[in-house]
């Protein structure tokens, strides 16, 4: 098997949910972590936890919709740890509402975070991967990137289909030594369910998430992809709560 211990792993959206659980899990497996999000105080606590457990970690305040923020974070990661082995494009927003409500501001927000944020991550780290002739993208899509989550999730689904399309194109284009994994989770416990402003949709989401599985289920799937030998590229993992019918 390959290994996780000693790998430098960047995680966007590490201040809660899947990103936070993945940081904790990879820390126990010996990864060096670069944790990015806007709520820096939460990242600082996580960094303290990793360091107290004998690991190495760095917190960077990043808004993934700001291209320069993402670039500066990659520069800081390389300055501190010398390389980046894995870049987990995880930050995301899910704002559910019927398309007929035309919540255009929320559509733009989801496109900015879920699509452009991922592209800024790829743009910032790809030159590092190319120079190392080694690297691994892990992009978080969704079951909503495999099936259209409608009514209500049409634009969210659009962003998550985009993540899958971009991941597959990156895999095909970037050459033989850079790996690309897309993770497509179903309902997972996190703060994501709180992102909808329409009361009826928010209630639907709350009910749907009663079946949610813990965030460390996704952390284990990500670890599985990372720990494969360098010549094995796990391209896509879809995981759901067993009882989820969608
Ligand atoms: P959370 O809401 O718990 O976490 C979202 C994370 O993204 C937070 O750390 C948040 O940090 C960060 N984030 C949001 N906007 C920005 C921004 N502009 N710049 C930087 N960071 C940002 O949700 P999840 O953990 O569930 O979501 C993680 C990913 O998993 C998302 O891409 C989501 O679409 C995907 N996903 C989740 C599923 C689920 O059921 N939970 C199912 C399928 C996919 P901060 O606010 O501090 O910036």
Tab-separated table of C-alpha atoms and ligand atoms in Angstrom:
chain	number	residue	atom	x	y	z
A	1	UNK	CA	0.000	0.000	0.000
A	2	UNK	CA	0.950	3.651	-0.324
A	3	UNK	CA	0.937	5.674	2.795
A	4	UNK	CA	-0.624	8.758	4.344
A	5	UNK	CA	1.982	9.366	7.037
A	6	UNK	CA	4.137	12.377	6.150
A	7	UNK	CA	1.978	13.490	3.198
A	8	UNK	CA	1.163	17.187	3.088
A	9	UNK	CA	-2.614	17.498	2.657
A	10	UNK	CA	-4.473	20.771	2.038
A	11	UNK	CA	-8.180	20.779	2.935
A	12	UNK	CA	-10.496	23.667	2.026
A	13	UNK	CA	-13.595	24.006	4.182
A	14	UNK	CA	-11.814	22.400	7.135
A	15	UNK	CA	-13.666	24.416	9.786
A	16	UNK	CA	-16.698	22.090	9.959
A	17	UNK	CA	-18.386	18.946	8.681
A	18	UNK	CA	-16.567	16.708	6.193
A	19	UNK	CA	-13.436	18.854	6.063
A	20	UNK	CA	-13.030	18.926	9.835
A	21	UNK	CA	-13.664	15.164	10.148
A	22	UNK	CA	-11.193	14.467	7.336
A	23	UNK	CA	-8.558	16.632	9.028
A	24	UNK	CA	-8.979	14.710	12.297
A	25	UNK	CA	-8.865	11.320	10.571
A	26	UNK	CA	-5.831	12.094	8.408
A	27	UNK	CA	-4.045	13.555	11.454
A	28	UNK	CA	-4.416	10.226	13.255
A	29	UNK	CA	-2.825	8.578	10.190
A	30	UNK	CA	0.191	10.911	10.346
A	31	UNK	CA	-0.618	13.450	7.608
A	32	UNK	CA	0.714	17.002	7.766
A	33	UNK	CA	-2.272	19.301	7.361
A	34	UNK	CA	-2.934	22.708	5.852
A	35	UNK	CA	-6.428	23.752	6.909
A	36	UNK	CA	-8.304	26.482	5.051
A	37	UNK	CA	-11.636	28.239	5.629
A	38	UNK	CA	-12.955	31.686	6.619
A	39	UNK	CA	-13.563	30.887	10.326
A	40	UNK	CA	-9.894	30.898	11.302
A	41	UNK	CA	-10.618	30.571	15.039
A	42	UNK	CA	-12.079	27.120	14.421
A	43	UNK	CA	-9.069	26.106	12.322
A	44	UNK	CA	-6.699	27.294	15.059
A	45	UNK	CA	-8.366	24.962	17.582
A	46	UNK	CA	-8.008	22.052	15.162
A	47	UNK	CA	-4.348	22.877	14.546
A	48	UNK	CA	-3.715	22.955	18.311
A	49	UNK	CA	-5.367	19.533	18.579
A	50	UNK	CA	-3.180	18.076	15.791
A	51	UNK	CA	0.018	19.514	17.248
A	52	UNK	CA	-0.857	18.290	20.770
A	53	UNK	CA	-1.221	14.797	19.265
A	54	UNK	CA	2.301	15.035	17.815
A	55	UNK	CA	1.370	16.091	14.264
A	56	UNK	CA	2.099	19.106	12.075
A	57	UNK	CA	-0.585	21.523	10.900
A	58	UNK	CA	-1.097	25.046	9.632
A	59	UNK	CA	-4.294	27.133	9.591
A	60	UNK	CA	-4.843	29.650	6.794
A	61	UNK	CA	-7.793	32.028	6.552
A	62	UNK	CA	-9.084	31.629	3.002
A	63	UNK	CA	-12.179	32.666	1.112
A	64	UNK	CA	-12.189	30.260	-1.835
A	65	UNK	CA	-14.078	32.794	-3.946
A	66	UNK	CA	-10.989	35.021	-3.777
A	67	UNK	CA	-8.443	33.713	-6.260
A	68	UNK	CA	-5.544	35.481	-4.559
A	69	UNK	CA	-6.461	33.989	-1.149
A	70	UNK	CA	-6.269	30.470	-2.576
A	71	UNK	CA	-2.971	31.183	-4.317
A	72	UNK	CA	-1.478	32.704	-1.153
A	73	UNK	CA	-2.535	29.652	0.860
A	74	UNK	CA	-0.753	27.307	-1.568
A	75	UNK	CA	2.359	29.505	-1.395
A	76	UNK	CA	2.227	29.453	2.426
A	77	UNK	CA	1.807	25.660	2.459
A	78	UNK	CA	4.850	25.117	0.227
A	79	UNK	CA	6.890	27.662	2.211
A	80	UNK	CA	6.085	25.879	5.468
A	81	UNK	CA	6.207	22.220	4.441
A	82	UNK	CA	8.169	22.154	1.152
A	83	UNK	CA	5.544	20.414	-0.987
A	84	UNK	CA	1.853	19.535	-1.342
A	85	UNK	CA	0.884	15.902	-1.869
A	86	UNK	CA	-2.923	16.114	-1.764
A	87	UNK	CA	-5.327	19.012	-2.345
A	88	UNK	CA	-8.882	18.398	-1.106
A	89	UNK	CA	-11.353	20.788	-2.764
A	90	UNK	CA	-14.085	20.481	-0.153
A	91	UNK	CA	-15.504	23.960	0.686
A	92	UNK	CA	-19.116	24.167	-0.433
A	93	UNK	CA	-22.577	25.670	-0.001
A	94	UNK	CA	-25.995	24.061	-0.532
A	95	UNK	CA	-28.887	26.531	-0.815
A	96	UNK	CA	-32.054	24.624	-1.710
A	97	UNK	CA	-35.099	26.421	-3.146
A	98	UNK	CA	-37.486	25.877	-6.061
A	99	UNK	CA	-35.984	27.187	-9.302
A	100	UNK	CA	-39.181	29.252	-9.743
A	101	UNK	CA	-38.158	31.385	-6.736
A	102	UNK	CA	-35.217	32.623	-8.881
A	103	UNK	CA	-32.875	33.141	-5.934
A	104	UNK	CA	-30.192	34.379	-8.314
A	105	UNK	CA	-27.896	35.693	-5.563
A	106	UNK	CA	-27.791	32.200	-4.037
A	107	UNK	CA	-27.188	30.621	-7.462
A	108	UNK	CA	-24.205	32.927	-7.890
A	109	UNK	CA	-22.916	32.169	-4.408
A	110	UNK	CA	-23.043	28.403	-5.058
A	111	UNK	CA	-21.352	28.813	-8.439
A	112	UNK	CA	-18.648	31.011	-6.873
A	113	UNK	CA	-17.886	28.627	-3.988
A	114	UNK	CA	-18.655	25.194	-5.450
A	115	UNK	CA	-17.311	25.660	-8.995
A	116	UNK	CA	-15.029	28.691	-9.131
A	117	UNK	CA	-13.566	27.880	-5.706
A	118	UNK	CA	-12.630	24.405	-6.977
A	119	UNK	CA	-11.099	25.871	-10.147
A	120	UNK	CA	-9.071	28.387	-8.125
A	121	UNK	CA	-7.752	25.480	-6.051
A	122	UNK	CA	-6.790	23.548	-9.183
A	123	UNK	CA	-5.148	26.633	-10.732
A	124	UNK	CA	-3.136	27.357	-7.592
A	125	UNK	CA	-1.832	23.865	-6.933
A	126	UNK	CA	-1.429	22.388	-10.427
A	127	UNK	CA	1.929	24.156	-11.065
A	128	UNK	CA	3.178	22.715	-7.752
A	129	UNK	CA	2.044	19.204	-8.727
A	130	UNK	CA	3.602	19.569	-12.183
A	131	UNK	CA	6.893	20.724	-10.736
A	132	UNK	CA	6.907	17.816	-8.256
A	133	UNK	CA	5.716	15.456	-11.038
A	134	UNK	CA	3.402	14.126	-8.352
A	135	UNK	CA	0.169	15.132	-6.634
A	136	UNK	CA	-3.422	14.148	-5.903
A	137	UNK	CA	-6.641	16.152	-6.337
A	138	UNK	CA	-9.598	15.071	-4.211
A	139	UNK	CA	-12.709	16.964	-5.305
A	140	UNK	CA	-15.938	16.741	-3.309
A	141	UNK	CA	-18.984	16.406	-5.551
A	142	UNK	CA	-22.192	14.766	-4.265
A	143	UNK	CA	-24.878	12.194	-5.017
A	144	UNK	CA	-26.542	15.405	-6.292
A	145	UNK	CA	-23.732	15.428	-8.870
A	146	UNK	CA	-24.799	11.965	-10.032
A	147	UNK	CA	-28.613	12.553	-10.021
A	148	UNK	CA	-30.413	15.888	-10.266
A	149	UNK	CA	-31.746	16.793	-6.804
A	150	UNK	CA	-35.015	18.421	-7.815
A	151	UNK	CA	-37.239	20.157	-7.051
A	152	UNK	CA	-35.068	22.570	-5.088
A	153	UNK	CA	-31.534	21.419	-5.710
A	154	UNK	CA	-31.289	22.138	-9.420
A	155	UNK	CA	-28.520	24.736	-9.201
A	156	UNK	CA	-26.705	22.903	-6.379
A	157	UNK	CA	-26.804	19.764	-8.534
A	158	UNK	CA	-25.521	21.794	-11.477
A	159	UNK	CA	-22.494	22.837	-9.446
A	160	UNK	CA	-21.815	19.283	-8.317
A	161	UNK	CA	-22.165	17.881	-11.867
A	162	UNK	CA	-19.628	20.544	-12.818
A	163	UNK	CA	-17.212	19.314	-10.144
A	164	UNK	CA	-17.446	15.780	-11.566
A	165	UNK	CA	-16.963	16.997	-15.141
A	166	UNK	CA	-13.980	19.147	-14.188
A	167	UNK	CA	-12.451	16.294	-12.190
A	168	UNK	CA	-12.730	13.871	-15.096
A	169	UNK	CA	-11.245	16.412	-17.493
A	170	UNK	CA	-8.385	17.165	-15.099
A	171	UNK	CA	-7.703	13.442	-14.678
A	172	UNK	CA	-7.537	13.006	-18.445
A	173	UNK	CA	-5.422	16.090	-19.099
A	174	UNK	CA	-2.843	16.371	-16.347
A	175	UNK	CA	-0.723	13.377	-17.129
A	176	UNK	CA	0.374	10.117	-15.696
A	177	UNK	CA	1.708	11.074	-12.293
A	178	UNK	CA	-1.102	13.211	-10.891
A	179	UNK	CA	-4.119	11.430	-9.413
A	180	UNK	CA	-7.714	12.718	-9.372
A	181	UNK	CA	-10.462	11.423	-7.094
A	182	UNK	CA	-14.077	12.588	-7.006
A	183	UNK	CA	-16.052	11.828	-3.852
A	184	UNK	CA	-19.872	11.804	-4.147
A	185	UNK	CA	-21.509	11.567	-0.708
A	186	UNK	CA	-25.206	11.290	0.109
A	187	UNK	CA	-26.626	12.777	3.321
A	188	UNK	CA	-23.802	13.314	5.808
A	189	UNK	CA	-24.051	15.074	9.167
A	190	UNK	CA	-22.588	18.615	8.930
A	191	UNK	CA	-23.647	22.264	8.775
A	192	UNK	CA	-24.501	21.975	5.071
A	193	UNK	CA	-28.207	21.421	5.815
A	194	UNK	CA	-28.384	24.942	7.305
A	195	UNK	CA	-27.620	26.718	4.010
A	196	UNK	CA	-31.175	27.168	2.645
A	197	UNK	CA	-33.020	30.491	3.075
A	198	UNK	CA	-36.419	29.228	1.877
A	199	UNK	CA	-38.262	27.982	4.993
A	200	UNK	CA	-40.147	25.152	3.270
A	201	UNK	CA	-37.017	23.845	1.544
A	202	UNK	CA	-35.025	24.178	4.779
A	203	UNK	CA	-37.613	22.001	6.549
A	204	UNK	CA	-37.465	19.423	3.743
A	205	UNK	CA	-33.672	19.317	4.045
A	206	UNK	CA	-33.836	18.949	7.843
A	207	UNK	CA	-36.199	15.973	7.435
A	208	UNK	CA	-34.058	14.427	4.682
A	209	UNK	CA	-30.967	14.707	6.895
A	210	UNK	CA	-32.541	12.644	9.697
A	211	UNK	CA	-30.942	9.644	7.923
A	212	UNK	CA	-27.511	11.329	7.673
A	213	UNK	CA	-24.393	9.305	8.433
A	214	UNK	CA	-21.400	10.705	10.371
A	215	UNK	CA	-18.834	12.844	8.561
A	216	UNK	CA	-16.021	10.422	9.306
A	217	UNK	CA	-17.594	8.007	6.786
A	218	UNK	CA	-16.393	10.414	4.092
A	219	UNK	CA	-13.043	10.877	5.849
A	220	UNK	CA	-12.431	7.120	5.597
A	221	UNK	CA	-13.300	7.102	1.880
A	222	UNK	CA	-10.831	9.941	1.276
A	223	UNK	CA	-8.132	8.135	3.276
A	224	UNK	CA	-8.730	4.988	1.160
A	225	UNK	CA	-8.084	6.955	-2.037
A	226	UNK	CA	-4.956	8.615	-0.645
A	227	UNK	CA	-3.407	5.460	0.779
A	228	UNK	CA	-3.381	3.550	-2.533
A	229	UNK	CA	0.000	2.997	-4.194
A	230	UNK	CA	1.065	5.823	-6.534
A	231	UNK	CA	0.146	3.815	-9.657
A	232	UNK	CA	-3.468	3.340	-8.501
A	233	UNK	CA	-5.878	6.247	-9.031
A	234	UNK	CA	-9.254	5.834	-7.328
A	235	UNK	CA	-11.290	8.055	-9.672
A	236	UNK	CA	-14.710	8.119	-8.060
A	237	UNK	CA	-16.388	6.999	-4.857
A	238	UNK	CA	-20.168	7.282	-4.307
A	239	UNK	CA	-21.349	6.628	-0.753
A	240	UNK	CA	-24.761	7.049	0.859
A	241	UNK	CA	-26.590	6.196	4.049
A	242	UNK	CA	-27.811	2.630	3.512
A	243	UNK	CA	-31.398	3.808	3.975
A	244	UNK	CA	-31.146	6.765	1.555
A	245	UNK	CA	-33.376	6.089	-1.465
A	246	UNK	CA	-32.340	9.154	-3.538
B	1	LIG	P1	-20.359	22.374	6.115
B	1	LIG	O1	-21.316	23.500	5.895
B	1	LIG	O2	-20.310	21.745	7.452
B	1	LIG	O3	-18.895	22.814	5.690
B	1	LIG	C1	-18.651	23.668	4.620
B	1	LIG	C2	-17.233	24.171	4.747
B	1	LIG	O4	-16.957	25.015	3.625
B	1	LIG	C3	-16.988	24.980	5.999
B	1	LIG	O5	-15.754	24.625	6.555
B	1	LIG	C4	-16.946	26.419	5.496
B	1	LIG	O6	-16.038	27.170	6.290
B	1	LIG	C5	-16.373	26.214	4.103
B	1	LIG	N1	-16.702	27.313	3.209
B	1	LIG	C6	-17.910	27.740	2.789
B	1	LIG	N2	-17.789	28.829	2.017
B	1	LIG	C7	-16.452	29.098	1.954
B	1	LIG	C8	-15.689	30.110	1.325
B	1	LIG	N3	-16.253	31.064	0.584
B	1	LIG	N4	-14.347	30.089	1.482
B	1	LIG	C9	-13.758	29.141	2.234
B	1	LIG	N5	-14.429	28.149	2.844
B	1	LIG	C10	-15.760	28.153	2.713
B	1	LIG	O7	-20.755	21.294	5.006
B	1	LIG	P2	-20.096	19.891	4.589
B	1	LIG	O8	-18.959	19.543	5.434
B	1	LIG	O9	-21.216	18.942	4.449
B	1	LIG	O10	-19.618	20.263	3.108
B	1	LIG	C11	-18.349	19.963	2.591
B	1	LIG	C12	-18.504	19.573	1.128
B	1	LIG	O11	-19.188	18.350	1.041
B	1	LIG	C13	-19.285	20.580	0.290
B	1	LIG	O12	-18.651	20.744	-0.958
B	1	LIG	C14	-20.623	19.895	0.125
B	1	LIG	O13	-21.302	20.313	-1.032
B	1	LIG	C15	-20.181	18.451	0.049
B	1	LIG	N6	-21.221	17.466	0.314
B	1	LIG	C16	-21.803	17.383	1.547
B	1	LIG	C17	-22.802	16.465	1.775
B	1	LIG	C18	-23.526	16.398	3.076
B	1	LIG	O14	-24.568	15.747	3.135
B	1	LIG	N7	-23.038	17.011	4.144
B	1	LIG	C19	-23.237	15.536	0.732
B	1	LIG	C20	-22.531	15.692	-0.505
B	1	LIG	C21	-21.561	16.614	-0.693
B	1	LIG	P3	-16.167	28.721	6.696
B	1	LIG	O15	-17.629	29.028	6.827
B	1	LIG	O16	-15.403	28.794	7.987
B	1	LIG	O17	-15.486	29.450	5.576
